[in-house]
């Protein structure tokens, strides 16, 4: 069975393949959290301040005696869940707003772009802090805050893609034969804008993970759900004497975000029409 050209181009990029393997490992770790560490990650299981590789505790314990390895595994599930859901909702809003603005143009475009610019003028992280502080700290509040502060750039990207594609001959031909606006968007424009949207969505996953970690670090996450940001915040008071409490969750965030960015860069190269023409 012959592989699609885009997949072959992706496999030719060592960094992208390494990122995909690393991301797959993180996803597998998160999926098997209940099997590897069935106990509650908040449960006190040993003496506090145990360093990594201390007997039965692979990554040591925190200031309360909780197993850091259990927290890392269960925290991976939270980070990936928030990242994936936020990227999905942001992409849906961005496609809806940007598609309407780019295709309809005129007053609709002007109105939607002014709204988009309004959200882009507000500092994203500070706005997210205000939104979560107003709502009760929870995963739902984190998700809403991340979506609200993140949809505007994707909407502008989609608007530019759709506006550029609308003038193409095949789109004008579809309009000329009487195809409706919804059909033109769904069948002619969006499939051709999909590569750029897909790459932006992958980057959005990494951005959402960083947002969640930062908000949880500040104590604005759900206090009843273990996350990497919460672990870093809990260990910051002992960072000089017990670096692993904040360092290991920080490394987990770094590797996960790096893997997603590498995959996003690989997708950008693989789906790039200029790269396709050179193949």
PDB file of C-alpha atoms in Angstrom:
ATOM      1  CA  UNK A   1       0.000   0.000   0.000  1.00  0.00           C
ATOM      2  CA  UNK A   2       1.461   3.348  -1.072  1.00  0.00           C
ATOM      3  CA  UNK A   3       1.824   6.042   1.566  1.00  0.00           C
ATOM      4  CA  UNK A   4       0.366   9.502   0.895  1.00  0.00           C
ATOM      5  CA  UNK A   5       3.007  12.022  -0.271  1.00  0.00           C
ATOM      6  CA  UNK A   6       2.433  14.271   2.755  1.00  0.00           C
ATOM      7  CA  UNK A   7       3.088  11.355   5.122  1.00  0.00           C
ATOM      8  CA  UNK A   8       6.304  10.506   3.270  1.00  0.00           C
ATOM      9  CA  UNK A   9       7.471  14.114   3.565  1.00  0.00           C
ATOM     10  CA  UNK A  10       6.722  14.029   7.283  1.00  0.00           C
ATOM     11  CA  UNK A  11       8.759  10.849   7.764  1.00  0.00           C
ATOM     12  CA  UNK A  12      11.757  12.469   6.042  1.00  0.00           C
ATOM     13  CA  UNK A  13      12.041  14.958   8.919  1.00  0.00           C
ATOM     14  CA  UNK A  14      13.963  13.417  11.854  1.00  0.00           C
ATOM     15  CA  UNK A  15      12.960  16.166  14.290  1.00  0.00           C
ATOM     16  CA  UNK A  16       9.264  15.779  13.451  1.00  0.00           C
ATOM     17  CA  UNK A  17       9.434  11.994  13.790  1.00  0.00           C
ATOM     18  CA  UNK A  18      11.237  12.304  17.136  1.00  0.00           C
ATOM     19  CA  UNK A  19       8.561  14.773  18.297  1.00  0.00           C
ATOM     20  CA  UNK A  20       5.789  12.414  17.211  1.00  0.00           C
ATOM     21  CA  UNK A  21       7.363   9.496  19.093  1.00  0.00           C
ATOM     22  CA  UNK A  22       7.809  11.615  22.213  1.00  0.00           C
ATOM     23  CA  UNK A  23       4.233  12.861  22.001  1.00  0.00           C
ATOM     24  CA  UNK A  24       2.989   9.297  21.538  1.00  0.00           C
ATOM     25  CA  UNK A  25       4.907   8.289  24.690  1.00  0.00           C
ATOM     26  CA  UNK A  26       3.265  11.112  26.683  1.00  0.00           C
ATOM     27  CA  UNK A  27      -0.190  10.132  25.395  1.00  0.00           C
ATOM     28  CA  UNK A  28       0.446   6.466  26.249  1.00  0.00           C
ATOM     29  CA  UNK A  29       1.611   7.477  29.721  1.00  0.00           C
ATOM     30  CA  UNK A  30      -1.526   9.543  30.289  1.00  0.00           C
ATOM     31  CA  UNK A  31      -3.784   6.762  28.981  1.00  0.00           C
ATOM     32  CA  UNK A  32      -2.248   4.213  31.337  1.00  0.00           C
ATOM     33  CA  UNK A  33      -2.262   6.462  34.429  1.00  0.00           C
ATOM     34  CA  UNK A  34      -4.866   4.399  36.302  1.00  0.00           C
ATOM     35  CA  UNK A  35      -2.942   1.202  35.546  1.00  0.00           C
ATOM     36  CA  UNK A  36       0.532   2.453  36.481  1.00  0.00           C
ATOM     37  CA  UNK A  37      -0.577   4.423  39.549  1.00  0.00           C
ATOM     38  CA  UNK A  38      -4.109   3.435  40.570  1.00  0.00           C
ATOM     39  CA  UNK A  39      -3.859   5.297  43.877  1.00  0.00           C
ATOM     40  CA  UNK A  40      -4.932   8.915  44.325  1.00  0.00           C
ATOM     41  CA  UNK A  41      -1.997  11.181  43.327  1.00  0.00           C
ATOM     42  CA  UNK A  42      -2.832  13.379  46.339  1.00  0.00           C
ATOM     43  CA  UNK A  43      -2.346  10.448  48.721  1.00  0.00           C
ATOM     44  CA  UNK A  44       0.589  10.690  51.146  1.00  0.00           C
ATOM     45  CA  UNK A  45       2.597   7.519  50.568  1.00  0.00           C
ATOM     46  CA  UNK A  46       6.009   8.151  52.152  1.00  0.00           C
ATOM     47  CA  UNK A  47       8.347  10.552  53.853  1.00  0.00           C
ATOM     48  CA  UNK A  48       8.507  14.055  52.363  1.00  0.00           C
ATOM     49  CA  UNK A  49      11.533  15.413  50.496  1.00  0.00           C
ATOM     50  CA  UNK A  50      12.719  12.034  49.218  1.00  0.00           C
ATOM     51  CA  UNK A  51      14.941  12.583  46.140  1.00  0.00           C
ATOM     52  CA  UNK A  52      14.493  10.704  42.847  1.00  0.00           C
ATOM     53  CA  UNK A  53      15.347   6.994  42.792  1.00  0.00           C
ATOM     54  CA  UNK A  54      14.708   6.714  46.516  1.00  0.00           C
ATOM     55  CA  UNK A  55      13.664   3.124  46.997  1.00  0.00           C
ATOM     56  CA  UNK A  56      10.171   2.564  45.676  1.00  0.00           C
ATOM     57  CA  UNK A  57       9.674   6.183  44.572  1.00  0.00           C
ATOM     58  CA  UNK A  58      11.124   6.615  41.093  1.00  0.00           C
ATOM     59  CA  UNK A  59      10.909  10.427  41.036  1.00  0.00           C
ATOM     60  CA  UNK A  60      10.918  11.017  44.788  1.00  0.00           C
ATOM     61  CA  UNK A  61       8.271  12.689  46.936  1.00  0.00           C
ATOM     62  CA  UNK A  62       7.112  16.262  47.491  1.00  0.00           C
ATOM     63  CA  UNK A  63       6.822  18.404  50.609  1.00  0.00           C
ATOM     64  CA  UNK A  64       3.854  16.340  51.861  1.00  0.00           C
ATOM     65  CA  UNK A  65       5.174  12.914  50.957  1.00  0.00           C
ATOM     66  CA  UNK A  66       3.146  12.430  47.754  1.00  0.00           C
ATOM     67  CA  UNK A  67       4.600  10.326  44.950  1.00  0.00           C
ATOM     68  CA  UNK A  68       5.899  12.643  42.229  1.00  0.00           C
ATOM     69  CA  UNK A  69       5.788   9.919  39.570  1.00  0.00           C
ATOM     70  CA  UNK A  70       2.085   9.415  40.226  1.00  0.00           C
ATOM     71  CA  UNK A  71       1.528  13.162  39.945  1.00  0.00           C
ATOM     72  CA  UNK A  72       3.438  13.348  36.657  1.00  0.00           C
ATOM     73  CA  UNK A  73       1.440  10.513  35.089  1.00  0.00           C
ATOM     74  CA  UNK A  74      -1.952  11.789  36.231  1.00  0.00           C
ATOM     75  CA  UNK A  75      -0.978  15.379  35.423  1.00  0.00           C
ATOM     76  CA  UNK A  76      -0.215  14.353  31.838  1.00  0.00           C
ATOM     77  CA  UNK A  77      -3.854  13.414  31.398  1.00  0.00           C
ATOM     78  CA  UNK A  78      -5.038  16.828  32.583  1.00  0.00           C
ATOM     79  CA  UNK A  79      -2.588  18.762  30.408  1.00  0.00           C
ATOM     80  CA  UNK A  80      -3.381  16.802  27.249  1.00  0.00           C
ATOM     81  CA  UNK A  81      -7.120  16.965  27.903  1.00  0.00           C
ATOM     82  CA  UNK A  82      -7.088  20.730  28.372  1.00  0.00           C
ATOM     83  CA  UNK A  83      -4.820  21.176  25.353  1.00  0.00           C
ATOM     84  CA  UNK A  84      -6.904  19.001  23.032  1.00  0.00           C
ATOM     85  CA  UNK A  85     -10.285  20.420  24.101  1.00  0.00           C
ATOM     86  CA  UNK A  86      -9.082  24.016  23.932  1.00  0.00           C
ATOM     87  CA  UNK A  87      -7.593  23.474  20.474  1.00  0.00           C
ATOM     88  CA  UNK A  88     -10.822  21.861  19.269  1.00  0.00           C
ATOM     89  CA  UNK A  89     -13.074  24.673  20.510  1.00  0.00           C
ATOM     90  CA  UNK A  90     -10.691  27.433  19.393  1.00  0.00           C
ATOM     91  CA  UNK A  91     -10.461  25.883  15.929  1.00  0.00           C
ATOM     92  CA  UNK A  92     -14.242  25.668  15.650  1.00  0.00           C
ATOM     93  CA  UNK A  93     -14.680  29.319  16.656  1.00  0.00           C
ATOM     94  CA  UNK A  94     -11.796  30.446  14.457  1.00  0.00           C
ATOM     95  CA  UNK A  95     -13.163  28.628  11.407  1.00  0.00           C
ATOM     96  CA  UNK A  96     -16.663  30.000  11.991  1.00  0.00           C
ATOM     97  CA  UNK A  97     -15.631  33.622  12.555  1.00  0.00           C
ATOM     98  CA  UNK A  98     -12.715  33.709  10.113  1.00  0.00           C
ATOM     99  CA  UNK A  99     -14.620  31.807   7.432  1.00  0.00           C
ATOM    100  CA  UNK A 100     -17.583  34.161   7.601  1.00  0.00           C
ATOM    101  CA  UNK A 101     -15.370  37.251   7.560  1.00  0.00           C
ATOM    102  CA  UNK A 102     -13.182  36.085   4.694  1.00  0.00           C
ATOM    103  CA  UNK A 103     -15.997  34.786   2.509  1.00  0.00           C
ATOM    104  CA  UNK A 104     -18.693  37.396   3.029  1.00  0.00           C
ATOM    105  CA  UNK A 105     -16.388  40.423   3.221  1.00  0.00           C
ATOM    106  CA  UNK A 106     -17.820  43.929   3.450  1.00  0.00           C
ATOM    107  CA  UNK A 107     -19.526  44.995   6.665  1.00  0.00           C
ATOM    108  CA  UNK A 108     -19.512  41.471   8.084  1.00  0.00           C
ATOM    109  CA  UNK A 109     -15.743  41.275   7.617  1.00  0.00           C
ATOM    110  CA  UNK A 110     -15.204  44.711   9.147  1.00  0.00           C
ATOM    111  CA  UNK A 111     -17.400  43.943  12.174  1.00  0.00           C
ATOM    112  CA  UNK A 112     -15.861  40.535  12.883  1.00  0.00           C
ATOM    113  CA  UNK A 113     -12.292  41.770  12.417  1.00  0.00           C
ATOM    114  CA  UNK A 114     -12.847  44.723  14.762  1.00  0.00           C
ATOM    115  CA  UNK A 115     -14.138  42.252  17.351  1.00  0.00           C
ATOM    116  CA  UNK A 116     -11.089  40.058  16.756  1.00  0.00           C
ATOM    117  CA  UNK A 117      -8.733  43.016  17.113  1.00  0.00           C
ATOM    118  CA  UNK A 118     -10.430  43.959  20.386  1.00  0.00           C
ATOM    119  CA  UNK A 119      -9.563  40.568  21.891  1.00  0.00           C
ATOM    120  CA  UNK A 120      -6.023  40.735  20.503  1.00  0.00           C
ATOM    121  CA  UNK A 121      -5.311  44.085  22.155  1.00  0.00           C
ATOM    122  CA  UNK A 122      -5.881  42.621  25.639  1.00  0.00           C
ATOM    123  CA  UNK A 123      -2.832  40.850  27.180  1.00  0.00           C
ATOM    124  CA  UNK A 124      -3.780  37.187  26.903  1.00  0.00           C
ATOM    125  CA  UNK A 125      -2.403  35.796  30.145  1.00  0.00           C
ATOM    126  CA  UNK A 126      -3.622  38.681  32.283  1.00  0.00           C
ATOM    127  CA  UNK A 127      -7.061  38.386  30.697  1.00  0.00           C
ATOM    128  CA  UNK A 128      -7.065  34.645  31.444  1.00  0.00           C
ATOM    129  CA  UNK A 129      -6.163  35.328  35.078  1.00  0.00           C
ATOM    130  CA  UNK A 130      -9.061  37.776  35.403  1.00  0.00           C
ATOM    131  CA  UNK A 131     -11.529  35.349  33.818  1.00  0.00           C
ATOM    132  CA  UNK A 132     -10.525  32.411  36.036  1.00  0.00           C
ATOM    133  CA  UNK A 133     -10.530  34.637  39.125  1.00  0.00           C
ATOM    134  CA  UNK A 134     -14.093  35.700  38.338  1.00  0.00           C
ATOM    135  CA  UNK A 135     -15.235  32.096  37.928  1.00  0.00           C
ATOM    136  CA  UNK A 136     -14.776  29.315  40.448  1.00  0.00           C
ATOM    137  CA  UNK A 137     -11.367  27.633  39.856  1.00  0.00           C
ATOM    138  CA  UNK A 138     -12.009  24.433  37.900  1.00  0.00           C
ATOM    139  CA  UNK A 139     -11.052  22.693  34.680  1.00  0.00           C
ATOM    140  CA  UNK A 140     -14.148  24.207  33.064  1.00  0.00           C
ATOM    141  CA  UNK A 141     -13.064  27.706  34.080  1.00  0.00           C
ATOM    142  CA  UNK A 142      -9.547  27.075  32.744  1.00  0.00           C
ATOM    143  CA  UNK A 143     -10.935  25.822  29.436  1.00  0.00           C
ATOM    144  CA  UNK A 144     -13.266  28.813  29.032  1.00  0.00           C
ATOM    145  CA  UNK A 145     -10.483  31.273  29.843  1.00  0.00           C
ATOM    146  CA  UNK A 146      -8.029  29.671  27.422  1.00  0.00           C
ATOM    147  CA  UNK A 147     -10.591  29.612  24.610  1.00  0.00           C
ATOM    148  CA  UNK A 148     -11.656  33.231  25.151  1.00  0.00           C
ATOM    149  CA  UNK A 149      -8.079  34.554  24.995  1.00  0.00           C
ATOM    150  CA  UNK A 150      -6.889  32.285  22.157  1.00  0.00           C
ATOM    151  CA  UNK A 151      -9.505  32.245  19.373  1.00  0.00           C
ATOM    152  CA  UNK A 152      -8.686  35.606  17.778  1.00  0.00           C
ATOM    153  CA  UNK A 153      -5.321  34.773  16.106  1.00  0.00           C
ATOM    154  CA  UNK A 154      -6.754  31.622  14.534  1.00  0.00           C
ATOM    155  CA  UNK A 155      -9.781  33.545  13.291  1.00  0.00           C
ATOM    156  CA  UNK A 156      -7.493  36.040  11.550  1.00  0.00           C
ATOM    157  CA  UNK A 157      -5.504  33.217   9.995  1.00  0.00           C
ATOM    158  CA  UNK A 158      -8.635  31.522   8.664  1.00  0.00           C
ATOM    159  CA  UNK A 159      -9.984  34.826   7.384  1.00  0.00           C
ATOM    160  CA  UNK A 160      -6.780  35.444   5.406  1.00  0.00           C
ATOM    161  CA  UNK A 161      -6.820  31.901   3.968  1.00  0.00           C
ATOM    162  CA  UNK A 162     -10.487  32.064   2.991  1.00  0.00           C
ATOM    163  CA  UNK A 163     -10.210  35.553   1.481  1.00  0.00           C
ATOM    164  CA  UNK A 164      -7.269  34.409  -0.632  1.00  0.00           C
ATOM    165  CA  UNK A 165      -8.973  31.227  -1.803  1.00  0.00           C
ATOM    166  CA  UNK A 166     -12.277  32.941  -2.615  1.00  0.00           C
ATOM    167  CA  UNK A 167     -10.763  34.609  -5.668  1.00  0.00           C
ATOM    168  CA  UNK A 168      -9.508  31.345  -7.159  1.00  0.00           C
ATOM    169  CA  UNK A 169     -10.998  30.210 -10.458  1.00  0.00           C
ATOM    170  CA  UNK A 170     -12.437  26.949  -9.151  1.00  0.00           C
ATOM    171  CA  UNK A 171     -14.259  28.808  -6.365  1.00  0.00           C
ATOM    172  CA  UNK A 172     -15.656  31.374  -8.789  1.00  0.00           C
ATOM    173  CA  UNK A 173     -16.762  28.527 -11.072  1.00  0.00           C
ATOM    174  CA  UNK A 174     -18.614  26.864  -8.191  1.00  0.00           C
ATOM    175  CA  UNK A 175     -20.360  30.147  -7.417  1.00  0.00           C
ATOM    176  CA  UNK A 176     -21.216  30.654 -11.093  1.00  0.00           C
ATOM    177  CA  UNK A 177     -22.975  27.290 -11.395  1.00  0.00           C
ATOM    178  CA  UNK A 178     -25.193  28.180  -8.434  1.00  0.00           C
ATOM    179  CA  UNK A 179     -23.543  26.403  -5.538  1.00  0.00           C
ATOM    180  CA  UNK A 180     -24.673  27.942  -2.235  1.00  0.00           C
ATOM    181  CA  UNK A 181     -22.372  29.801   0.135  1.00  0.00           C
ATOM    182  CA  UNK A 182     -22.312  26.937   2.637  1.00  0.00           C
ATOM    183  CA  UNK A 183     -21.431  24.452  -0.098  1.00  0.00           C
ATOM    184  CA  UNK A 184     -18.658  26.637  -1.484  1.00  0.00           C
ATOM    185  CA  UNK A 185     -17.132  27.052   1.958  1.00  0.00           C
ATOM    186  CA  UNK A 186     -17.471  23.424   2.972  1.00  0.00           C
ATOM    187  CA  UNK A 187     -16.510  21.776  -0.336  1.00  0.00           C
ATOM    188  CA  UNK A 188     -14.224  24.226  -2.111  1.00  0.00           C
ATOM    189  CA  UNK A 189     -12.536  26.595   0.343  1.00  0.00           C
ATOM    190  CA  UNK A 190     -12.111  24.947   3.736  1.00  0.00           C
ATOM    191  CA  UNK A 191     -10.555  21.698   2.409  1.00  0.00           C
ATOM    192  CA  UNK A 192      -7.849  23.799   0.733  1.00  0.00           C
ATOM    193  CA  UNK A 193      -7.348  25.898   3.886  1.00  0.00           C
ATOM    194  CA  UNK A 194      -7.160  22.770   6.055  1.00  0.00           C
ATOM    195  CA  UNK A 195      -3.330  22.438   6.089  1.00  0.00           C
ATOM    196  CA  UNK A 196      -2.838  25.905   7.612  1.00  0.00           C
ATOM    197  CA  UNK A 197      -5.708  25.348  10.064  1.00  0.00           C
ATOM    198  CA  UNK A 198      -4.327  21.963  11.107  1.00  0.00           C
ATOM    199  CA  UNK A 199      -0.865  23.361  11.805  1.00  0.00           C
ATOM    200  CA  UNK A 200      -2.307  26.268  13.809  1.00  0.00           C
ATOM    201  CA  UNK A 201      -4.484  23.869  15.812  1.00  0.00           C
ATOM    202  CA  UNK A 202      -1.466  21.737  16.727  1.00  0.00           C
ATOM    203  CA  UNK A 203       0.368  24.806  17.994  1.00  0.00           C
ATOM    204  CA  UNK A 204      -2.767  25.759  19.941  1.00  0.00           C
ATOM    205  CA  UNK A 205      -2.508  22.508  21.903  1.00  0.00           C
ATOM    206  CA  UNK A 206       0.947  23.492  23.151  1.00  0.00           C
ATOM    207  CA  UNK A 207      -0.214  27.024  23.948  1.00  0.00           C
ATOM    208  CA  UNK A 208      -3.175  25.720  25.947  1.00  0.00           C
ATOM    209  CA  UNK A 209      -0.894  23.422  27.973  1.00  0.00           C
ATOM    210  CA  UNK A 210       1.330  26.383  28.850  1.00  0.00           C
ATOM    211  CA  UNK A 211      -1.708  28.497  29.789  1.00  0.00           C
ATOM    212  CA  UNK A 212      -3.080  25.741  32.028  1.00  0.00           C
ATOM    213  CA  UNK A 213       0.285  25.203  33.692  1.00  0.00           C
ATOM    214  CA  UNK A 214       0.776  28.901  34.324  1.00  0.00           C
ATOM    215  CA  UNK A 215      -2.693  29.396  35.781  1.00  0.00           C
ATOM    216  CA  UNK A 216      -2.407  26.287  37.968  1.00  0.00           C
ATOM    217  CA  UNK A 217       1.008  27.473  39.157  1.00  0.00           C
ATOM    218  CA  UNK A 218      -0.658  30.688  40.364  1.00  0.00           C
ATOM    219  CA  UNK A 219      -3.259  28.669  42.261  1.00  0.00           C
ATOM    220  CA  UNK A 220      -6.063  29.321  39.784  1.00  0.00           C
ATOM    221  CA  UNK A 221      -6.457  25.713  38.666  1.00  0.00           C
ATOM    222  CA  UNK A 222      -8.721  23.063  40.142  1.00  0.00           C
ATOM    223  CA  UNK A 223      -7.220  22.273  43.588  1.00  0.00           C
ATOM    224  CA  UNK A 224      -8.779  18.792  43.538  1.00  0.00           C
ATOM    225  CA  UNK A 225      -7.149  17.678  40.273  1.00  0.00           C
ATOM    226  CA  UNK A 226      -3.437  16.987  39.966  1.00  0.00           C
ATOM    227  CA  UNK A 227      -1.676  18.930  37.228  1.00  0.00           C
ATOM    228  CA  UNK A 228       1.897  19.795  36.325  1.00  0.00           C
ATOM    229  CA  UNK A 229       1.389  23.481  37.067  1.00  0.00           C
ATOM    230  CA  UNK A 230      -0.025  22.645  40.487  1.00  0.00           C
ATOM    231  CA  UNK A 231       3.017  20.462  41.222  1.00  0.00           C
ATOM    232  CA  UNK A 232       5.430  23.250  40.269  1.00  0.00           C
ATOM    233  CA  UNK A 233       3.549  25.696  42.465  1.00  0.00           C
ATOM    234  CA  UNK A 234       3.544  23.283  45.407  1.00  0.00           C
ATOM    235  CA  UNK A 235       7.298  22.727  45.148  1.00  0.00           C
ATOM    236  CA  UNK A 236       8.473  26.278  44.536  1.00  0.00           C
ATOM    237  CA  UNK A 237       9.016  26.973  48.261  1.00  0.00           C
ATOM    238  CA  UNK A 238      11.649  24.216  48.389  1.00  0.00           C
ATOM    239  CA  UNK A 239      13.256  24.725  44.998  1.00  0.00           C
ATOM    240  CA  UNK A 240      16.691  25.451  46.485  1.00  0.00           C
ATOM    241  CA  UNK A 241      16.817  22.288  48.571  1.00  0.00           C
ATOM    242  CA  UNK A 242      14.544  19.945  46.600  1.00  0.00           C
ATOM    243  CA  UNK A 243      14.777  20.982  42.949  1.00  0.00           C
ATOM    244  CA  UNK A 244      13.022  17.874  41.687  1.00  0.00           C
ATOM    245  CA  UNK A 245       9.632  18.917  43.061  1.00  0.00           C
ATOM    246  CA  UNK A 246       9.393  21.769  40.546  1.00  0.00           C
ATOM    247  CA  UNK A 247      12.089  20.661  38.113  1.00  0.00           C
ATOM    248  CA  UNK A 248      10.579  17.320  37.073  1.00  0.00           C
ATOM    249  CA  UNK A 249       7.080  18.708  36.296  1.00  0.00           C
ATOM    250  CA  UNK A 250       8.786  21.585  34.467  1.00  0.00           C
ATOM    251  CA  UNK A 251      10.755  19.107  32.346  1.00  0.00           C
ATOM    252  CA  UNK A 252       7.529  17.225  31.605  1.00  0.00           C
ATOM    253  CA  UNK A 253       5.912  20.445  30.348  1.00  0.00           C
ATOM    254  CA  UNK A 254       9.025  21.307  28.314  1.00  0.00           C
ATOM    255  CA  UNK A 255       9.195  17.914  26.598  1.00  0.00           C
ATOM    256  CA  UNK A 256       5.467  17.803  25.868  1.00  0.00           C
ATOM    257  CA  UNK A 257       5.320  21.310  24.411  1.00  0.00           C
ATOM    258  CA  UNK A 258       8.528  20.678  22.455  1.00  0.00           C
ATOM    259  CA  UNK A 259       7.133  17.472  20.975  1.00  0.00           C
ATOM    260  CA  UNK A 260       3.912  19.204  19.902  1.00  0.00           C
ATOM    261  CA  UNK A 261       5.834  22.073  18.303  1.00  0.00           C
ATOM    262  CA  UNK A 262       8.093  19.637  16.447  1.00  0.00           C
ATOM    263  CA  UNK A 263       5.053  17.785  15.133  1.00  0.00           C
ATOM    264  CA  UNK A 264       3.464  21.114  14.144  1.00  0.00           C
ATOM    265  CA  UNK A 265       6.597  22.157  12.246  1.00  0.00           C
ATOM    266  CA  UNK A 266       6.676  18.759  10.556  1.00  0.00           C
ATOM    267  CA  UNK A 267       3.051  19.083   9.509  1.00  0.00           C
ATOM    268  CA  UNK A 268       3.740  22.545   8.147  1.00  0.00           C
ATOM    269  CA  UNK A 269       6.531  21.194   5.949  1.00  0.00           C
ATOM    270  CA  UNK A 270       4.609  18.077   4.938  1.00  0.00           C
ATOM    271  CA  UNK A 271       1.424  19.924   4.000  1.00  0.00           C
ATOM    272  CA  UNK A 272       3.140  22.920   2.427  1.00  0.00           C
ATOM    273  CA  UNK A 273       1.993  23.138  -1.230  1.00  0.00           C
ATOM    274  CA  UNK A 274       5.468  24.324  -2.292  1.00  0.00           C
ATOM    275  CA  UNK A 275       6.998  21.234  -0.689  1.00  0.00           C
ATOM    276  CA  UNK A 276       4.369  19.113  -2.431  1.00  0.00           C
ATOM    277  CA  UNK A 277       5.298  20.628  -5.766  1.00  0.00           C
ATOM    278  CA  UNK A 278       8.949  19.841  -5.192  1.00  0.00           C
ATOM    279  CA  UNK A 279       8.221  16.164  -4.505  1.00  0.00           C
TER     280      UNK A 279
END
